[in-house]
Amino acid sequence: MIGALASLASSFTWSAGTSVYARLSKEVTPSQIGFTRALVALPLFLFSTLFFEFPELSLAQRQEFLGRIAGTQGFWLLTSMIASYGLGDLFFFWSTRALGVPGALALASSYPLWSAAAGFFFFGQSLSILKILGVASTVAGTVVVILVGYHHRKREVESWIERFPVGVLFGALTSIFWAINAFAVARGTEGLAPHFANSVRMVIAVGLCPVIGFFLFRQWRFGISWRRFVPVSWVFVLESYGGSFFFVYGFAHAPIAVASALSSLAPVIAVPVAWWSKHEAVSFWKAAGVALAVFGAILLVLPG
């Protein structure tokens, strides 16, 4: 139950971060955004690890933690960062340029389906009929919310058709890599405290993002400028630190299918916020999509 709620909380933080990151991606590369996210979160996770987790461990337990990182679990944590901060986010931002954020996010949001399959085949995590229905309802509701109102003006139709196959390819790759990230996080964080596991993940991201940025964009600009960062710094703290903690905690304490579906609800969460702030008019189909996704989330949170 707590793991499922943590995954749901990560959706709230991502709903705050995704609009800011999508806007920044028009001016800077995805690698610069990823590097900045990791650079903000790393010192916070190191501090919280030393303050909350390591003082309670004996010397032997600390050595065991470090030994796990040097072994198989380190490989899985590296894989998770390549699949998320590295290639997954990169393909997502490329997909948004071809399809727009709604279309790209609709495709990428199918990743809980592949995550559920991975949990079944590799973890032996059996799912009840209610849980299967919950995953399907959550994904379907999320996709409905994203696609409602996704229209192109006539003058844009021709160029959109030309970009469509590439956008779909990148969106599908995003979905696959985000599913790999979910699986790798579940494998890499087994038995590790969330703050410590995230500290390792952010160390990897700080080193990985500039390398990817150099090979793909031929630049060594690590992060975003101070001028761009300051106005949205609170979002980076909330999403990269708080969101990463909830994300890892959720996958460590809930089945992969449940954690994946609940952590993908950011588009659904953003809708009532837009209605409440009067940035968007209430629509029947979006309300139906929200209701379907909420119904699925309730089924996933319920025990059994």
mmCIF file of C-alpha atoms in Angstrom, residues 4-293:
data_model
loop_
_atom_site.group_PDB
_atom_site.id
_atom_site.type_symbol
_atom_site.label_atom_id
_atom_site.label_comp_id
_atom_site.label_asym_id
_atom_site.label_seq_id
_atom_site.Cartn_x
_atom_site.Cartn_y
_atom_site.Cartn_z
ATOM 1 C CA ALA A 4 1.691 2.222 -4.367
ATOM 2 C CA LEU A 5 1.077 5.591 -2.723
ATOM 3 C CA ALA A 6 4.742 6.534 -3.218
ATOM 4 C CA SER A 7 4.437 5.753 -6.941
ATOM 5 C CA LEU A 8 1.338 7.917 -7.087
ATOM 6 C CA ALA A 9 3.226 10.732 -5.360
ATOM 7 C CA SER A 10 5.949 10.520 -8.024
ATOM 8 C CA SER A 11 3.273 11.263 -10.623
ATOM 9 C CA PHE A 12 2.411 14.488 -8.815
ATOM 10 C CA THR A 13 6.037 15.635 -8.930
ATOM 11 C CA TRP A 14 6.441 14.662 -12.595
ATOM 12 C CA SER A 15 3.267 16.586 -13.491
ATOM 13 C CA ALA A 16 4.984 19.675 -12.080
ATOM 14 C CA GLY A 17 8.273 18.943 -13.831
ATOM 15 C CA THR A 18 7.190 17.794 -17.279
ATOM 16 C CA SER A 19 5.765 21.129 -18.460
ATOM 17 C CA VAL A 20 8.896 22.976 -17.335
ATOM 18 C CA TYR A 21 11.250 20.436 -18.914
ATOM 19 C CA ALA A 22 9.282 20.384 -22.190
ATOM 20 C CA ARG A 23 9.532 24.174 -22.367
ATOM 21 C CA LEU A 24 13.255 24.139 -21.619
ATOM 22 C CA SER A 25 13.854 21.434 -24.253
ATOM 23 C CA LYS A 26 13.067 24.020 -26.939
ATOM 24 C CA GLU A 27 16.144 26.007 -25.866
ATOM 25 C CA VAL A 28 18.569 23.402 -24.495
ATOM 26 C CA THR A 29 19.317 19.732 -25.091
ATOM 27 C CA PRO A 30 17.716 16.897 -23.094
ATOM 28 C CA SER A 31 21.186 15.999 -21.802
ATOM 29 C CA GLN A 32 21.574 19.456 -20.270
ATOM 30 C CA ILE A 33 18.211 19.092 -18.538
ATOM 31 C CA GLY A 34 19.142 15.628 -17.271
ATOM 32 C CA PHE A 35 22.502 16.840 -15.992
ATOM 33 C CA THR A 36 20.863 19.736 -14.137
ATOM 34 C CA ARG A 37 18.278 17.425 -12.586
ATOM 35 C CA ALA A 38 20.984 15.084 -11.361
ATOM 36 C CA LEU A 39 23.244 17.893 -10.161
ATOM 37 C CA VAL A 40 20.408 19.333 -8.052
ATOM 38 C CA ALA A 41 19.374 15.982 -6.598
ATOM 39 C CA LEU A 42 22.834 14.505 -5.891
ATOM 40 C CA PRO A 43 23.902 16.671 -2.913
ATOM 41 C CA LEU A 44 20.420 16.388 -1.426
ATOM 42 C CA PHE A 45 20.496 12.595 -1.631
ATOM 43 C CA LEU A 46 24.046 12.417 -0.280
ATOM 44 C CA PHE A 47 23.031 14.569 2.694
ATOM 45 C CA SER A 48 19.870 12.580 3.386
ATOM 46 C CA THR A 49 21.804 9.300 3.074
ATOM 47 C CA LEU A 50 24.360 10.411 5.655
ATOM 48 C CA PHE A 51 21.683 11.919 7.906
ATOM 49 C CA PHE A 52 18.903 9.323 7.738
ATOM 50 C CA GLU A 53 20.364 6.009 6.618
ATOM 51 C CA PHE A 54 24.065 5.404 7.177
ATOM 52 C CA PRO A 55 24.192 6.341 10.899
ATOM 53 C CA GLU A 56 21.802 3.464 11.611
ATOM 54 C CA LEU A 57 23.984 0.895 9.855
ATOM 55 C CA SER A 58 26.879 -1.045 11.281
ATOM 56 C CA LEU A 59 30.233 -1.036 9.490
ATOM 57 C CA ALA A 60 29.495 -4.490 8.074
ATOM 58 C CA GLN A 61 26.130 -3.321 6.733
ATOM 59 C CA ARG A 62 27.720 -0.289 5.081
ATOM 60 C CA GLN A 63 30.299 -2.512 3.419
ATOM 61 C CA GLU A 64 27.490 -4.798 2.246
ATOM 62 C CA PHE A 65 25.676 -1.834 0.670
ATOM 63 C CA LEU A 66 28.807 -0.720 -1.161
ATOM 64 C CA GLY A 67 29.508 -4.287 -2.244
ATOM 65 C CA ARG A 68 26.071 -4.551 -3.828
ATOM 66 C CA ILE A 69 26.692 -1.371 -5.809
ATOM 67 C CA ALA A 70 30.009 -2.741 -7.051
ATOM 68 C CA GLY A 71 28.247 -5.918 -8.204
ATOM 69 C CA THR A 72 25.088 -6.784 -10.114
ATOM 70 C CA GLN A 73 22.960 -4.082 -8.564
ATOM 71 C CA GLY A 74 25.369 -1.437 -9.783
ATOM 72 C CA PHE A 75 24.857 -2.752 -13.314
ATOM 73 C CA TRP A 76 21.078 -2.453 -12.971
ATOM 74 C CA LEU A 77 21.292 1.068 -11.575
ATOM 75 C CA LEU A 78 23.524 2.051 -14.493
ATOM 76 C CA THR A 79 21.008 0.479 -16.879
ATOM 77 C CA SER A 80 18.162 2.413 -15.261
ATOM 78 C CA MET A 81 19.919 5.738 -15.782
ATOM 79 C CA ILE A 82 20.824 4.972 -19.405
ATOM 80 C CA ALA A 83 17.199 4.002 -20.043
ATOM 81 C CA SER A 84 15.758 7.086 -18.314
ATOM 82 C CA TYR A 85 18.034 10.142 -18.036
ATOM 83 C CA GLY A 86 19.948 8.967 -21.081
ATOM 84 C CA LEU A 87 18.182 7.395 -24.058
ATOM 85 C CA GLY A 88 14.590 7.276 -22.789
ATOM 86 C CA ASP A 89 14.233 11.009 -22.132
ATOM 87 C CA LEU A 90 16.187 11.781 -25.291
ATOM 88 C CA PHE A 91 13.782 9.780 -27.483
ATOM 89 C CA PHE A 92 10.841 11.358 -25.668
ATOM 90 C CA PHE A 93 11.951 14.920 -26.372
ATOM 91 C CA TRP A 94 12.683 14.025 -29.989
ATOM 92 C CA SER A 95 9.224 12.490 -30.263
ATOM 93 C CA THR A 96 7.619 15.676 -28.912
ATOM 94 C CA ARG A 97 9.253 17.666 -31.690
ATOM 95 C CA ALA A 98 7.613 15.441 -34.303
ATOM 96 C CA LEU A 99 4.248 14.662 -32.689
ATOM 97 C CA GLY A 100 3.930 17.337 -30.038
ATOM 98 C CA VAL A 101 3.837 16.620 -26.319
ATOM 99 C CA PRO A 102 0.348 14.991 -26.318
ATOM 100 C CA GLY A 103 1.074 12.463 -29.051
ATOM 101 C CA ALA A 104 4.527 11.597 -27.750
ATOM 102 C CA LEU A 105 3.291 11.239 -24.178
ATOM 103 C CA ALA A 106 0.385 9.047 -25.268
ATOM 104 C CA LEU A 107 2.780 6.587 -26.883
ATOM 105 C CA ALA A 108 5.293 6.712 -24.039
ATOM 106 C CA SER A 109 2.577 6.189 -21.434
ATOM 107 C CA SER A 110 2.052 2.621 -22.636
ATOM 108 C CA TYR A 111 5.212 1.577 -20.777
ATOM 109 C CA PRO A 112 3.330 0.134 -17.746
ATOM 110 C CA LEU A 113 2.063 -2.630 -20.039
ATOM 111 C CA TRP A 114 5.615 -3.768 -20.864
ATOM 112 C CA SER A 115 6.651 -3.283 -17.227
ATOM 113 C CA ALA A 116 3.810 -5.548 -16.089
ATOM 114 C CA ALA A 117 4.924 -8.205 -18.580
ATOM 115 C CA ALA A 118 8.515 -7.946 -17.308
ATOM 116 C CA GLY A 119 7.329 -8.330 -13.706
ATOM 117 C CA PHE A 120 5.371 -11.440 -14.662
ATOM 118 C CA PHE A 121 8.088 -13.160 -16.707
ATOM 119 C CA PHE A 122 11.228 -12.148 -14.780
ATOM 120 C CA PHE A 123 10.027 -11.566 -11.211
ATOM 121 C CA GLY A 124 7.236 -14.097 -11.116
ATOM 122 C CA GLN A 125 4.850 -11.369 -9.936
ATOM 123 C CA SER A 126 1.397 -12.758 -10.573
ATOM 124 C CA LEU A 127 -1.402 -10.251 -11.069
ATOM 125 C CA SER A 128 -5.016 -10.700 -10.063
ATOM 126 C CA ILE A 129 -7.812 -9.926 -12.492
ATOM 127 C CA LEU A 130 -8.450 -6.674 -10.604
ATOM 128 C CA LYS A 131 -4.799 -5.612 -10.912
ATOM 129 C CA ILE A 132 -4.739 -6.389 -14.639
ATOM 130 C CA LEU A 133 -7.936 -4.378 -15.046
ATOM 131 C CA GLY A 134 -6.364 -1.593 -12.984
ATOM 132 C CA VAL A 135 -3.279 -1.384 -15.209
ATOM 133 C CA ALA A 136 -5.364 -1.443 -18.381
ATOM 134 C CA SER A 137 -7.796 1.197 -17.066
ATOM 135 C CA THR A 138 -5.002 3.474 -15.895
ATOM 136 C CA VAL A 139 -3.148 3.325 -19.210
ATOM 137 C CA ALA A 140 -6.329 3.722 -21.258
ATOM 138 C CA GLY A 141 -7.551 6.663 -19.183
ATOM 139 C CA THR A 142 -4.167 8.362 -19.401
ATOM 140 C CA VAL A 143 -4.037 7.972 -23.183
ATOM 141 C CA VAL A 144 -7.583 9.355 -23.541
ATOM 142 C CA VAL A 145 -6.691 12.404 -21.437
ATOM 143 C CA ILE A 146 -3.567 13.056 -23.482
ATOM 144 C CA LEU A 147 -5.171 12.685 -26.904
ATOM 145 C CA VAL A 148 -8.360 14.659 -26.278
ATOM 146 C CA GLY A 149 -7.946 18.014 -27.984
ATOM 147 C CA TYR A 150 -4.874 16.812 -29.897
ATOM 148 C CA HIS A 151 -5.594 18.514 -33.212
ATOM 149 C CA HIS A 152 -3.490 20.095 -35.921
ATOM 150 C CA ARG A 153 -4.391 23.110 -37.985
ATOM 151 C CA LYS A 154 -4.859 22.454 -41.711
ATOM 152 C CA ARG A 155 -1.716 24.275 -42.689
ATOM 153 C CA GLU A 156 0.287 21.978 -40.412
ATOM 154 C CA VAL A 157 -1.189 18.693 -41.659
ATOM 155 C CA GLU A 158 1.291 18.067 -44.477
ATOM 156 C CA SER A 159 4.404 18.574 -42.361
ATOM 157 C CA TRP A 160 2.817 16.571 -39.511
ATOM 158 C CA ILE A 161 2.240 13.592 -41.831
ATOM 159 C CA GLU A 162 5.867 13.768 -42.943
ATOM 160 C CA ARG A 163 7.082 13.743 -39.359
ATOM 161 C CA PHE A 164 4.579 11.151 -38.110
ATOM 162 C CA PRO A 165 6.550 7.910 -38.733
ATOM 163 C CA VAL A 166 9.682 9.278 -37.045
ATOM 164 C CA GLY A 167 7.655 10.601 -34.128
ATOM 165 C CA VAL A 168 5.909 7.263 -33.641
ATOM 166 C CA LEU A 169 9.240 5.433 -33.743
ATOM 167 C CA PHE A 170 10.765 7.705 -31.097
ATOM 168 C CA GLY A 171 7.606 7.486 -28.978
ATOM 169 C CA ALA A 172 7.646 3.693 -29.127
ATOM 170 C CA LEU A 173 11.340 3.640 -28.207
ATOM 171 C CA THR A 174 10.589 5.934 -25.274
ATOM 172 C CA SER A 175 7.967 3.486 -24.027
ATOM 173 C CA ILE A 176 10.403 0.582 -24.265
ATOM 174 C CA PHE A 177 13.245 2.399 -22.515
ATOM 175 C CA TRP A 178 10.989 3.681 -19.735
ATOM 176 C CA ALA A 179 9.841 0.089 -19.195
ATOM 177 C CA ILE A 180 13.494 -1.009 -19.050
ATOM 178 C CA ASN A 181 14.083 1.734 -16.490
ATOM 179 C CA ALA A 182 11.202 0.443 -14.359
ATOM 180 C CA PHE A 183 12.544 -3.115 -14.492
ATOM 181 C CA ALA A 184 16.133 -2.026 -13.799
ATOM 182 C CA VAL A 185 15.107 0.142 -10.822
ATOM 183 C CA ALA A 186 13.185 -2.768 -9.322
ATOM 184 C CA ARG A 187 16.199 -5.066 -9.750
ATOM 185 C CA GLY A 188 18.862 -2.556 -8.765
ATOM 186 C CA THR A 189 17.245 -1.262 -5.580
ATOM 187 C CA GLU A 190 16.465 -4.615 -3.949
ATOM 188 C CA GLY A 191 17.587 -4.367 -0.339
ATOM 189 C CA LEU A 192 18.959 -0.836 -0.751
ATOM 190 C CA ALA A 193 17.716 2.209 1.130
ATOM 191 C CA PRO A 194 16.011 4.715 -1.242
ATOM 192 C CA HIS A 195 18.277 7.695 -0.448
ATOM 193 C CA PHE A 196 21.428 5.629 -0.949
ATOM 194 C CA ALA A 197 20.153 4.020 -4.170
ATOM 195 C CA ASN A 198 19.250 7.420 -5.565
ATOM 196 C CA SER A 199 22.638 8.838 -4.602
ATOM 197 C CA VAL A 200 24.252 6.188 -6.788
ATOM 198 C CA ARG A 201 21.772 6.832 -9.613
ATOM 199 C CA MET A 202 22.514 10.557 -9.583
ATOM 200 C CA VAL A 203 26.285 10.015 -9.549
ATOM 201 C CA ILE A 204 25.821 7.907 -12.678
ATOM 202 C CA ALA A 205 23.591 10.568 -14.285
ATOM 203 C CA VAL A 206 26.082 13.381 -13.601
ATOM 204 C CA GLY A 207 28.726 11.434 -15.510
ATOM 205 C CA LEU A 208 26.436 9.994 -18.174
ATOM 206 C CA CYS A 209 24.506 13.048 -19.406
ATOM 207 C CA PRO A 210 27.554 15.071 -20.579
ATOM 208 C CA VAL A 211 28.910 12.048 -22.468
ATOM 209 C CA ILE A 212 25.601 11.504 -24.258
ATOM 210 C CA GLY A 213 25.363 15.231 -24.916
ATOM 211 C CA PHE A 214 28.823 15.282 -26.499
ATOM 212 C CA PHE A 215 28.303 12.286 -28.789
ATOM 213 C CA LEU A 216 24.812 13.307 -29.912
ATOM 214 C CA PHE A 217 25.004 17.096 -29.909
ATOM 215 C CA ARG A 218 28.761 17.716 -30.087
ATOM 216 C CA GLN A 219 28.806 20.080 -27.140
ATOM 217 C CA TRP A 220 30.228 20.114 -23.632
ATOM 218 C CA ARG A 221 27.618 22.428 -22.147
ATOM 219 C CA PHE A 222 26.763 20.384 -19.128
ATOM 220 C CA GLY A 223 23.730 22.077 -17.597
ATOM 221 C CA ILE A 224 21.301 24.898 -18.235
ATOM 222 C CA SER A 225 22.225 28.513 -17.594
ATOM 223 C CA TRP A 226 21.736 30.155 -14.218
ATOM 224 C CA ARG A 227 19.298 32.602 -15.803
ATOM 225 C CA ARG A 228 17.048 29.767 -16.967
ATOM 226 C CA PHE A 229 17.495 27.723 -13.792
ATOM 227 C CA VAL A 230 16.667 30.213 -11.019
ATOM 228 C CA PRO A 231 12.976 30.854 -11.884
ATOM 229 C CA VAL A 232 12.217 27.102 -11.973
ATOM 230 C CA SER A 233 14.722 25.848 -9.405
ATOM 231 C CA TRP A 234 11.951 24.744 -7.041
ATOM 232 C CA VAL A 235 10.633 22.419 -9.764
ATOM 233 C CA PHE A 236 14.035 20.754 -10.114
ATOM 234 C CA VAL A 237 14.204 20.196 -6.358
ATOM 235 C CA LEU A 238 10.644 18.877 -6.171
ATOM 236 C CA GLU A 239 10.907 16.549 -9.165
ATOM 237 C CA SER A 240 14.541 15.420 -9.245
ATOM 238 C CA TYR A 241 14.833 14.903 -5.477
ATOM 239 C CA GLY A 242 11.297 14.296 -4.208
ATOM 240 C CA GLY A 243 10.092 12.579 -7.361
ATOM 241 C CA SER A 244 13.126 10.283 -7.596
ATOM 242 C CA PHE A 245 12.741 9.279 -3.960
ATOM 243 C CA PHE A 246 9.062 8.391 -4.389
ATOM 244 C CA PHE A 247 9.773 6.627 -7.694
ATOM 245 C CA VAL A 248 12.466 4.344 -6.270
ATOM 246 C CA TYR A 249 10.556 3.738 -3.040
ATOM 247 C CA GLY A 250 7.472 2.746 -5.035
ATOM 248 C CA PHE A 251 9.286 0.178 -7.145
ATOM 249 C CA ALA A 252 11.028 -1.219 -4.075
ATOM 250 C CA HIS A 253 7.753 -1.755 -2.200
ATOM 251 C CA ALA A 254 5.144 -2.533 -4.873
ATOM 252 C CA PRO A 255 4.860 -4.899 -7.864
ATOM 253 C CA ILE A 256 6.325 -3.454 -11.055
ATOM 254 C CA ALA A 257 2.946 -3.327 -12.785
ATOM 255 C CA VAL A 258 1.368 -1.355 -9.944
ATOM 256 C CA ALA A 259 4.301 1.044 -9.506
ATOM 257 C CA SER A 260 4.598 1.680 -13.258
ATOM 258 C CA ALA A 261 0.922 2.427 -13.771
ATOM 259 C CA LEU A 262 0.620 4.734 -10.774
ATOM 260 C CA SER A 263 3.833 6.593 -11.587
ATOM 261 C CA SER A 264 2.565 7.332 -15.113
ATOM 262 C CA LEU A 265 -0.483 9.358 -14.022
ATOM 263 C CA ALA A 266 1.080 12.817 -14.343
ATOM 264 C CA PRO A 267 -1.030 13.821 -17.402
ATOM 265 C CA VAL A 268 -4.202 12.824 -15.562
ATOM 266 C CA ILE A 269 -3.224 14.754 -12.434
ATOM 267 C CA ALA A 270 -2.530 17.873 -14.495
ATOM 268 C CA VAL A 271 -6.101 18.016 -15.855
ATOM 269 C CA PRO A 272 -8.037 18.886 -12.658
ATOM 270 C CA VAL A 273 -5.294 21.365 -11.770
ATOM 271 C CA ALA A 274 -5.847 23.102 -15.142
ATOM 272 C CA TRP A 275 -9.606 23.091 -14.557
ATOM 273 C CA TRP A 276 -9.248 24.485 -11.042
ATOM 274 C CA SER A 277 -6.887 27.250 -12.187
ATOM 275 C CA LYS A 278 -9.225 27.995 -15.143
ATOM 276 C CA HIS A 279 -6.431 27.426 -17.650
ATOM 277 C CA GLU A 280 -8.615 24.901 -19.455
ATOM 278 C CA ALA A 281 -12.354 24.367 -19.898
ATOM 279 C CA VAL A 282 -13.938 21.185 -18.576
ATOM 280 C CA SER A 283 -14.626 18.655 -21.346
ATOM 281 C CA PHE A 284 -16.655 15.454 -21.264
ATOM 282 C CA TRP A 285 -14.020 13.204 -22.832
ATOM 283 C CA LYS A 286 -11.208 14.440 -20.611
ATOM 284 C CA ALA A 287 -13.426 13.962 -17.583
ATOM 285 C CA ALA A 288 -14.172 10.421 -18.783
ATOM 286 C CA GLY A 289 -10.446 9.727 -19.227
ATOM 287 C CA VAL A 290 -9.694 11.060 -15.743
ATOM 288 C CA ALA A 291 -12.474 8.933 -14.263
ATOM 289 C CA LEU A 292 -11.170 5.816 -16.046
ATOM 290 C CA ALA A 293 -7.611 6.422 -14.870
#
